[in-house]
């Protein structure tokens, strides 16, 4: 197998039948629409999934996917540190959808909001609460300033601390049996 580093949406689509696709987004994001055949292993479960991912990489090329490509690039670096070669989908599922490629959604599941939408709601709510409370207590404005600083840092580093915190909420967490089934399928 030739080592992979990054594939565009069109390249990935033409090779989809030979790739093992790993979606590192939260279960809620994955349920909102994912590449056909993608296995969901949230980024914070990557280390636990390493044995299964090594086994899967021995059978075929891994394509790591997230919403924009940032989390999947981090996942690829973590896997490379462990000797597992994987490619990232340039532009993530956003680029995939923009190119008009098919996405799959589990039938009968409630689709939670995408993580970026959850972050916007939370950040906006906290800023608004800080401004309203700041009318009465000046110190409350620091809350809004803190969120604004966090958003600037998020843009500069292409990471999001708020998303990492929100990913830990129950509606964004995988059920244990789902992750176990995914790991068993990859290892097998």
XYZ file of N, CA, C and O in Angstrom:
752
model
N 0.842 -1.181 0.000
C 0.000 0.000 0.000
C 0.883 1.239 0.000
O 1.796 1.348 0.803
N 0.559 2.165 -0.878
C 1.307 3.417 -0.937
C 0.877 4.315 0.214
O -0.303 4.376 0.545
N 1.830 5.001 0.842
C 1.445 5.907 1.925
C 0.583 7.054 1.414
O 0.813 7.576 0.338
N -0.401 7.412 2.205
C -1.312 8.498 1.852
C -1.129 9.634 2.846
O -0.819 9.403 4.006
N -1.357 10.857 2.408
C -1.316 11.972 3.345
C -2.609 12.773 3.298
O -3.156 13.101 4.314
N -3.091 13.104 2.099
C -4.334 13.872 1.970
C -4.984 13.545 0.641
O -4.303 13.342 -0.365
N -6.300 13.484 0.660
C -7.081 13.261 -0.558
C -8.134 14.355 -0.663
O -8.718 14.745 0.343
N -8.385 14.821 -1.867
C -9.495 15.742 -2.084
C -10.786 14.938 -2.061
O -10.767 13.701 -2.130
N -11.899 15.623 -2.028
C -13.194 14.935 -2.021
C -13.368 14.090 -3.280
O -13.855 12.958 -3.210
N -12.960 14.615 -4.422
C -13.101 13.861 -5.671
C -12.189 12.634 -5.697
O -12.594 11.562 -6.155
N -10.955 12.779 -5.212
C -10.042 11.636 -5.150
C -10.586 10.571 -4.211
O -10.545 9.375 -4.528
N -11.095 10.996 -3.069
C -11.641 10.043 -2.096
C -12.851 9.330 -2.671
O -13.005 8.115 -2.494
N -13.703 10.051 -3.366
C -14.903 9.431 -3.951
C -14.524 8.359 -4.962
O -15.114 7.282 -4.988
N -13.515 8.630 -5.783
C -13.125 7.639 -6.793
C -12.471 6.406 -6.159
O -12.472 5.337 -6.754
N -11.939 6.535 -4.955
C -11.275 5.417 -4.275
C -12.083 4.888 -3.099
O -11.603 4.014 -2.371
N -13.302 5.391 -2.907
C -14.090 5.050 -1.718
C -14.241 3.546 -1.531
O -14.216 3.050 -0.401
N -14.375 2.800 -2.623
C -14.562 1.344 -2.544
C -13.344 0.619 -1.965
O -13.462 -0.496 -1.477
N -12.176 1.242 -1.998
C -10.970 0.594 -1.489
C -10.456 1.202 -0.187
O -9.478 0.734 0.373
N -11.112 2.250 0.295
C -10.679 2.930 1.516
C -11.484 2.465 2.726
O -12.668 2.141 2.606
N -10.838 2.468 3.865
C -11.525 2.260 5.139
C -11.668 3.650 5.746
O -10.671 4.290 6.091
N -12.913 4.130 5.822
C -13.173 5.511 6.233
C -13.472 5.558 7.725
O -14.358 4.850 8.221
N -12.725 6.430 8.423
C -12.895 6.623 9.863
C -13.306 8.073 10.078
O -12.578 8.995 9.716
N -14.477 8.282 10.649
C -15.015 9.615 10.930
C -14.720 9.928 12.393
O -15.224 9.259 13.285
N -13.881 10.959 12.639
C -13.467 11.277 14.008
C -14.329 12.360 14.654
O -13.992 12.873 15.717
N -15.452 12.698 14.026
C -16.364 13.685 14.621
C -17.147 13.038 15.751
O -17.098 11.835 15.962
N -17.903 13.864 16.460
C -18.746 13.338 17.534
C -19.856 12.486 16.920
O -20.183 12.630 15.740
N -20.459 11.598 17.718
C -21.568 10.800 17.199
C -22.710 11.660 16.647
O -23.330 11.298 15.645
N -22.962 12.805 17.287
C -24.006 13.693 16.782
C -23.684 14.225 15.407
O -24.543 14.273 14.528
N -22.440 14.638 15.208
C -22.025 15.121 13.893
C -22.083 13.998 12.874
O -22.535 14.190 11.741
N -21.614 12.821 13.257
C -21.627 11.658 12.366
C -23.062 11.329 11.941
O -23.314 11.059 10.766
N -23.987 11.375 12.897
C -25.390 11.063 12.595
C -26.022 12.089 11.670
O -26.982 11.786 10.967
N -25.476 13.299 11.645
C -26.065 14.333 10.784
C -25.734 14.119 9.313
O -26.316 14.768 8.454
N -24.837 13.218 9.004
C -24.489 12.890 7.632
C -23.013 12.569 7.527
O -22.178 13.327 7.997
N -22.692 11.399 6.953
C -21.304 10.971 6.864
C -21.038 10.289 5.527
O -21.968 9.948 4.798
N -19.773 10.107 5.202
C -19.399 9.414 3.980
C -19.944 7.992 4.029
O -19.994 7.382 5.109
N -20.342 7.463 2.893
C -20.839 6.081 2.872
C -19.818 5.112 3.459
O -18.634 5.156 3.131
N -20.285 4.282 4.367
C -19.445 3.258 4.972
C -18.507 3.744 6.059
O -17.690 2.966 6.555
N -18.608 4.996 6.452
C -17.690 5.544 7.461
C -17.956 4.942 8.829
O -19.102 4.789 9.241
N -16.879 4.614 9.512
C -16.933 4.132 10.889
C -16.707 5.327 11.808
O -15.786 6.100 11.590
N -17.518 5.464 12.842
C -17.389 6.609 13.745
C -16.540 6.247 14.956
O -16.918 5.416 15.776
N -15.372 6.875 15.043
C -14.512 6.777 16.215
C -14.163 8.206 16.592
O -13.306 8.822 15.972
N -14.865 8.780 17.574
C -14.588 10.159 17.966
C -13.110 10.356 18.305
O -12.454 9.443 18.817
N -12.603 11.533 18.012
C -11.186 11.826 18.196
C -10.704 11.492 19.599
O -9.608 10.959 19.771
N -11.524 11.736 20.621
C -11.073 11.462 21.987
C -11.058 9.966 22.322
O -10.635 9.579 23.407
N -11.484 9.108 21.396
C -11.414 7.658 21.573
C -10.346 7.029 20.672
O -10.236 5.808 20.596
N -9.590 7.842 19.986
C -8.619 7.343 19.015
C -7.573 6.431 19.651
O -7.246 5.379 19.096
N -7.063 6.819 20.807
C -6.032 6.002 21.457
C -6.566 4.620 21.827
O -5.884 3.615 21.645
N -7.790 4.554 22.325
C -8.393 3.265 22.676
C -8.643 2.410 21.443
O -8.635 1.181 21.517
N -8.836 3.059 20.303
C -9.129 2.352 19.061
C -7.869 1.951 18.294
O -7.964 1.304 17.247
N -6.712 2.306 18.794
C -5.465 2.084 18.067
C -5.254 0.634 17.613
O -4.897 0.410 16.453
N -5.462 -0.379 18.469
C -5.270 -1.761 17.990
C -6.180 -2.102 16.799
O -5.733 -2.716 15.830
N -7.434 -1.684 16.863
C -8.359 -1.955 15.757
C -7.958 -1.180 14.510
O -8.063 -1.696 13.385
N -7.493 0.047 14.683
C -7.071 0.847 13.537
C -5.809 0.276 12.894
O -5.675 0.288 11.664
N -4.893 -0.242 13.706
C -3.697 -0.894 13.155
C -4.095 -2.112 12.334
O -3.578 -2.343 11.241
N -5.027 -2.899 12.853
C -5.490 -4.081 12.122
C -6.167 -3.682 10.813
O -5.942 -4.302 9.770
N -6.984 -2.643 10.865
C -7.666 -2.176 9.650
C -6.661 -1.649 8.637
O -6.792 -1.897 7.425
N -5.636 -0.935 9.096
C -4.616 -0.382 8.192
C -3.817 -1.489 7.512
O -3.307 -1.291 6.406
N -3.728 -2.652 8.138
C -3.048 -3.783 7.510
C -3.860 -4.354 6.343
O -3.299 -4.998 5.464
N -5.165 -4.109 6.361
C -6.045 -4.624 5.302
C -6.293 -3.620 4.179
O -6.731 -4.006 3.100
N -6.082 -2.337 4.432
C -6.356 -1.329 3.406
C -5.980 0.057 3.876
O -5.597 0.257 5.034
N -6.080 1.016 2.965
C -5.738 2.399 3.284
C -6.827 3.043 4.126
O -8.020 2.883 3.851
N -6.403 3.784 5.153
C -7.333 4.494 6.024
C -7.514 5.920 5.527
O -6.550 6.594 5.171
N -8.751 6.377 5.518
C -9.084 7.772 5.244
C -9.764 8.318 6.488
O -10.797 7.807 6.914
N -9.151 9.340 7.082
C -9.684 9.933 8.303
C -10.453 11.194 7.920
O -9.955 12.027 7.171
N -11.668 11.329 8.469
C -12.584 12.383 8.061
C -13.118 13.123 9.281
O -13.377 12.519 10.323
N -13.288 14.436 9.145
C -13.989 15.261 10.129
C -14.774 16.316 9.357
O -14.951 16.189 8.146
N -15.216 17.346 10.010
C -16.024 18.364 9.337
C -15.200 19.243 8.402
O -15.632 19.549 7.298
N -14.000 19.651 8.828
C -13.218 20.603 8.038
C -11.852 20.089 7.615
O -11.223 20.663 6.737
N -11.369 19.054 8.254
C -10.037 18.532 7.987
C -9.069 18.777 9.127
O -7.993 18.181 9.175
N -9.421 19.640 10.080
C -8.511 19.959 11.185
C -8.379 18.783 12.152
O -7.264 18.370 12.492
N -9.499 18.234 12.611
C -9.438 17.106 13.551
C -8.865 15.869 12.880
O -8.107 15.109 13.491
N -9.212 15.656 11.616
C -8.685 14.475 10.927
C -7.174 14.592 10.723
O -6.462 13.589 10.802
N -6.668 15.789 10.484
C -5.221 15.981 10.360
C -4.533 15.668 11.693
O -3.478 15.013 11.718
N -5.137 16.110 12.808
C -4.586 15.780 14.131
C -4.596 14.268 14.345
O -3.636 13.693 14.863
N -5.692 13.634 13.945
C -5.798 12.182 14.098
C -4.726 11.474 13.264
O -4.095 10.523 13.739
N -4.497 11.939 12.051
C -3.468 11.330 11.194
C -2.083 11.463 11.816
O -1.283 10.526 11.760
N -1.801 12.620 12.408
C -0.501 12.807 13.078
C -0.369 11.861 14.275
O 0.690 11.261 14.478
N -1.443 11.710 15.058
C -1.401 10.795 16.205
C -1.200 9.358 15.744
O -0.443 8.603 16.346
N -1.892 8.996 14.660
C -1.732 7.640 14.129
C -0.324 7.430 13.583
O 0.279 6.379 13.799
N 0.220 8.423 12.880
C 1.573 8.320 12.335
C 2.589 8.125 13.454
O 3.552 7.361 13.295
N 2.366 8.782 14.589
C 3.255 8.612 15.746
C 3.259 7.170 16.241
O 4.211 6.728 16.873
N 2.189 6.444 15.952
C 2.067 5.041 16.363
C 2.366 4.073 15.213
O 2.098 2.881 15.313
N 2.859 4.620 14.101
C 3.233 3.779 12.966
C 2.094 3.402 12.038
O 2.234 2.483 11.230
N 0.968 4.104 12.136
C -0.186 3.823 11.283
C -0.303 4.927 10.241
O -0.415 6.101 10.578
N -0.273 4.544 8.968
C -0.386 5.511 7.882
C -1.856 5.724 7.552
O -2.608 4.760 7.403
N -2.243 6.982 7.450
C -3.628 7.329 7.120
C -3.636 8.652 6.370
O -2.730 9.469 6.520
N -4.661 8.844 5.576
C -4.846 10.099 4.841
C -5.982 10.876 5.476
O -6.872 10.300 6.103
N -5.948 12.170 5.290
C -7.038 13.028 5.734
C -7.823 13.485 4.519
O -7.269 13.600 3.414
N -9.102 13.735 4.705
C -9.938 14.270 3.633
C -9.820 15.785 3.670
O -10.277 16.428 4.621
N -9.190 16.357 2.655
C -8.996 17.802 2.588
C -10.349 18.506 2.573
O -11.191 18.208 1.743
N -10.563 19.400 3.524
C -11.827 20.129 3.607
C -12.929 19.367 4.308
O -14.021 19.889 4.516
N -12.674 18.118 4.688
C -13.619 17.313 5.451
C -14.955 17.074 4.763
O -15.084 17.177 3.543
N -15.957 16.748 5.583
C -17.281 16.475 5.033
C -17.892 17.723 4.402
O -18.733 17.617 3.513
N -17.431 18.887 4.836
C -17.916 20.131 4.225
C -17.562 20.149 2.747
O -18.420 20.428 1.892
N -16.316 19.840 2.411
C -15.888 19.791 1.012
C -16.603 18.663 0.272
O -16.984 18.815 -0.892
N -16.793 17.539 0.937
C -17.467 16.382 0.346
C -18.884 16.773 -0.090
O -19.302 16.495 -1.207
N -19.603 17.421 0.811
C -20.983 17.827 0.519
C -21.014 18.916 -0.556
O -21.863 18.893 -1.450
N -20.079 19.864 -0.492
C -20.024 20.938 -1.495
C -19.795 20.387 -2.895
O -20.262 20.966 -3.869
N -19.087 19.271 -3.002
C -18.841 18.651 -4.308
C -20.041 17.823 -4.757
O -20.028 17.268 -5.840
N -21.073 17.732 -3.913
C -22.300 17.028 -4.295
C -22.248 15.525 -4.127
O -23.077 14.807 -4.681
N -21.294 15.038 -3.347
C -21.172 13.596 -3.135
C -22.183 13.129 -2.084
O -22.568 13.873 -1.197
N -22.587 11.870 -2.202
C -23.589 11.294 -1.305
C -23.110 11.234 0.139
O -21.943 10.971 0.403
N -24.056 11.458 1.046
C -23.813 11.234 2.464
C -24.893 10.297 2.973
O -25.977 10.216 2.402
N -24.573 9.595 4.024
C -25.525 8.666 4.628
C -25.891 9.143 6.020
O -25.074 9.718 6.724
N -27.152 8.876 6.395
C -27.649 9.160 7.745
C -28.328 7.899 8.257
O -29.087 7.277 7.523
N -28.085 7.560 9.517
C -28.764 6.395 10.071
C -30.276 6.615 10.072
O -30.752 7.686 10.451
N -31.008 5.616 9.626
C -32.469 5.714 9.563
C -33.054 5.756 10.971
O -32.599 5.059 11.869
N -34.039 6.626 11.147
C -34.766 6.692 12.404
C -34.010 7.325 13.558
O -34.429 7.198 14.694
N -32.892 7.971 13.287
C -32.161 8.612 14.383
C -32.450 10.104 14.393
O -32.642 10.724 13.361
N -32.497 10.630 15.584
C -32.632 12.073 15.758
C -31.273 12.676 15.467
O -30.251 12.215 15.973
N -31.231 13.693 14.644
C -29.970 14.288 14.259
C -29.631 15.457 15.164
O -30.272 16.503 15.099
N -28.631 15.281 16.034
C -28.197 16.408 16.861
C -27.547 17.486 15.994
O -27.128 17.225 14.874
N -27.426 18.647 16.544
C -26.790 19.736 15.825
C -25.326 19.433 15.577
O -24.657 18.802 16.394
N -24.806 19.964 14.475
C -23.379 19.860 14.191
C -22.609 20.620 15.275
O -23.125 21.570 15.867
N -21.372 20.209 15.507
C -20.577 20.800 16.584
C -20.379 22.303 16.388
O -20.465 23.067 17.351
N -20.144 22.750 15.169
C -19.938 24.194 14.973
C -21.196 24.977 15.343
O -21.110 26.075 15.893
N -22.365 24.403 15.102
C -23.612 25.075 15.473
C -23.774 25.107 16.993
O -24.212 26.110 17.568
N -23.393 24.017 17.660
C -23.452 23.980 19.120
C -22.503 25.017 19.718
O -22.846 25.690 20.693
N -21.315 25.156 19.128
C -20.342 26.140 19.615
C -20.890 27.551 19.433
O -20.801 28.392 20.340
N -21.473 27.838 18.262
C -22.022 29.181 18.026
C -23.133 29.506 19.022
O -23.196 30.626 19.545
N -24.012 28.542 19.283
C -25.090 28.767 20.244
C -24.526 29.021 21.640
O -24.928 29.971 22.317
N -23.596 28.185 22.071
C -23.032 28.323 23.414
C -22.266 29.633 23.550
O -22.458 30.376 24.520
N -21.397 29.925 22.580
C -20.607 31.167 22.649
C -21.522 32.387 22.644
O -21.353 33.308 23.452
N -22.487 32.405 21.752
C -23.416 33.536 21.689
C -24.209 33.695 22.970
O -24.406 34.812 23.461
N -24.655 32.588 23.539
C -25.432 32.637 24.784
C -24.598 33.158 25.945
O -25.071 33.979 26.748
N -23.361 32.695 26.034
C -22.501 33.131 27.136
C -22.150 34.616 26.985
O -22.174 35.372 27.957
N -21.850 35.042 25.756
C -21.546 36.464 25.525
C -22.762 37.319 25.873
O -22.654 38.337 26.563
N -23.942 36.916 25.403
C -25.164 37.667 25.688
C -25.436 37.715 27.192
O -25.754 38.782 27.735
N -25.286 36.577 27.867
C -25.500 36.552 29.318
C -24.505 37.468 30.029
O -24.877 38.190 30.960
N -23.261 37.471 29.572
C -22.263 38.348 30.177
C -22.587 39.818 29.980
O -22.410 40.639 30.888
N -23.088 40.164 28.801
C -23.450 41.565 28.534
C -24.674 42.002 29.348
O -24.706 43.102 29.885
N -25.661 41.116 29.417
C -26.869 41.450 30.190
C -26.521 41.572 31.675
O -26.907 42.542 32.334
N -25.790 40.587 32.196
C -25.407 40.643 33.616
C -24.474 41.822 33.872
O -24.468 42.392 34.967
N -23.699 42.215 32.851
C -22.790 43.342 32.980
C -23.493 44.669 33.181
O -22.887 45.642 33.638
N -24.783 44.725 32.842
C -25.561 45.932 33.091
C -25.680 46.195 34.592
O -25.799 47.338 35.026
N -25.653 45.123 35.353
C -25.825 45.227 36.795
C -24.495 45.078 37.544
O -24.275 45.746 38.539
N -23.659 44.153 37.053
C -22.363 43.877 37.680
C -21.289 43.970 36.602
O -21.174 43.097 35.750
N -20.492 45.011 36.656
C -19.459 45.242 35.645
C -18.534 44.044 35.452
O -18.088 43.782 34.335
N -18.244 43.337 36.519
C -17.323 42.200 36.434
C -17.854 41.102 35.502
O -17.073 40.332 34.936
N -19.162 41.026 35.310
C -19.750 39.995 34.452
C -19.347 40.174 32.991
O -19.390 39.223 32.211
N -18.929 41.376 32.620
C -18.495 41.611 31.234
C -17.230 40.823 30.906
O -16.943 40.573 29.746
N -16.502 40.443 31.928
C -15.296 39.635 31.713
C -15.641 38.279 31.097
O -14.838 37.700 30.378
N -16.821 37.792 31.405
C -17.282 36.541 30.811
C -17.335 36.677 29.292
O -16.828 35.818 28.563
N -17.933 37.762 28.810
C -18.003 38.008 27.367
C -16.614 38.180 26.779
O -16.317 37.661 25.700
N -15.748 38.897 27.476
C -14.385 39.095 27.001
C -13.629 37.771 26.939
O -12.860 37.528 25.999
N -13.857 36.908 27.903
C -13.206 35.597 27.900
C -13.619 34.752 26.713
O -12.786 34.103 26.076
N -14.906 34.754 26.399
C -15.389 33.994 25.242
C -14.816 34.589 23.956
O -14.371 33.866 23.064
N -14.806 35.911 23.856
C -14.246 36.556 22.667
C -12.770 36.178 22.494
O -12.327 35.844 21.387
N -12.014 36.207 23.586
C -10.608 35.804 23.524
C -10.450 34.348 23.110
O -9.569 34.003 22.325
N -11.321 33.498 23.618
C -11.296 32.083 23.251
C -11.588 31.866 21.780
O -10.980 31.018 21.123
N -12.517 32.650 21.234
C -12.835 32.536 19.815
C -11.668 32.985 18.935
O -11.376 32.372 17.909
N -10.984 34.050 19.351
C -9.803 34.505 18.614
C -8.713 33.429 18.669
O -8.120 33.079 17.635
N -8.449 32.889 19.844
C -7.463 31.822 19.985
C -7.844 30.609 19.135
O -6.986 29.999 18.486
N -9.127 30.276 19.123
C -9.618 29.164 18.322
C -9.318 29.372 16.841
O -8.874 28.461 16.146
N -9.533 30.574 16.360
C -9.259 30.871 14.950
C -7.766 30.820 14.653
O -7.354 30.304 13.610
N -6.951 31.346 15.559
C -5.502 31.386 15.324
C -4.858 30.002 15.371
O -3.911 29.724 14.638
N -5.369 29.124 16.233
C -4.775 27.799 16.403
C -5.504 26.700 15.644
O -5.039 25.570 15.601
N -6.646 27.025 15.063
C -7.498 26.055 14.363
C -7.883 24.901 15.288
O -7.928 23.745 14.893
N -8.123 25.241 16.551
C -8.623 24.285 17.530
C -9.814 24.943 18.222
O -10.038 26.133 18.065
N -10.554 24.182 18.988
C -11.694 24.781 19.675
C -11.896 24.109 21.021
O -12.393 22.975 21.089
N -11.507 24.812 22.069
C -11.680 24.301 23.421
C -13.141 24.100 23.778
O -13.498 23.142 24.452
N -13.997 25.017 23.304
C -15.425 24.897 23.603
C -15.993 23.635 22.951
O -16.810 22.929 23.558
N -15.563 23.329 21.727
C -16.028 22.111 21.053
C -15.565 20.876 21.819
O -16.316 19.898 21.938
N -14.347 20.913 22.341
C -13.846 19.784 23.119
C -14.697 19.557 24.366
O -14.984 18.418 24.735
N -15.130 20.640 24.993
C -15.986 20.523 26.181
C -17.376 20.035 25.786
O -17.930 19.122 26.403
N -17.951 20.627 24.733
C -19.295 20.230 24.296
C -19.324 18.782 23.813
O -20.345 18.103 23.948
N -18.223 18.298 23.259
C -18.171 16.912 22.774
C -18.349 15.909 23.909
O -18.721 14.765 23.682
N -18.127 16.359 25.133
C -18.259 15.467 26.288
C -19.698 15.385 26.816
O -19.980 14.579 27.700
N -20.596 16.200 26.286
C -21.991 16.137 26.731
C -22.630 14.828 26.277
O -22.249 14.268 25.242
N -23.612 14.337 27.023
C -24.196 13.025 26.718
C -24.714 12.866 25.287
O -24.524 11.806 24.687
N -25.331 13.881 24.718
C -25.882 13.716 23.366
C -24.800 13.671 22.295
O -25.080 13.305 21.161
N -23.569 14.017 22.641
C -22.459 13.950 21.699
C -21.546 12.751 21.945
O -20.564 12.579 21.260
N -21.884 11.934 22.919
C -21.042 10.792 23.278
C -21.577 9.522 22.634
O -22.786 9.312 22.568
N -20.676 8.650 22.215
C -21.143 7.383 21.646
C -21.649 6.466 22.740
O -21.183 6.531 23.875
N -22.620 5.643 22.377
C -23.019 4.589 23.298
C -21.902 3.553 23.279
O -21.304 3.279 22.246
N -21.617 2.946 24.413
C -20.511 2.005 24.531
C -20.619 0.884 23.511
O -19.646 0.522 22.873
N -21.817 0.349 23.308
C -21.971 -0.767 22.386
C -21.668 -0.344 20.946
O -21.137 -1.132 20.189
N -21.998 0.882 20.552
C -21.691 1.333 19.202
C -20.190 1.363 18.955
O -19.714 0.903 17.924
N -19.438 1.926 19.877
C -17.992 2.012 19.725
C -17.379 0.616 19.745
O -16.504 0.308 18.941
N -17.859 -0.230 20.642
C -17.341 -1.596 20.708
C -17.605 -2.345 19.404
O -16.724 -3.052 18.912
N -18.789 -2.186 18.828
C -19.105 -2.843 17.561
C -18.228 -2.309 16.433
O -17.759 -3.077 15.577
N -17.992 -1.017 16.426
C -17.137 -0.417 15.407
C -15.724 -0.969 15.520
O -15.104 -1.358 14.517
N -15.184 -1.016 16.729
C -13.825 -1.504 16.925
C -13.725 -2.987 16.550
O -12.731 -3.412 15.961
N -14.753 -3.764 16.895
C -14.747 -5.182 16.521
C -14.770 -5.355 14.999
O -14.061 -6.195 14.456
N -15.557 -4.549 14.310
C -15.618 -4.623 12.850
C -14.286 -4.245 12.216
O -13.854 -4.865 11.239
N -13.623 -3.251 12.756
C -12.330 -2.832 12.218
C -11.227 -3.844 12.510
O -10.344 -4.068 11.682
N -11.272 -4.427 13.685
C -10.232 -5.374 14.070
C -10.365 -6.709 13.337
O -9.368 -7.376 13.082
N -11.600 -7.032 12.967
C -11.902 -8.339 12.402
C -11.502 -8.534 11.015
O -11.277 -9.504 10.429
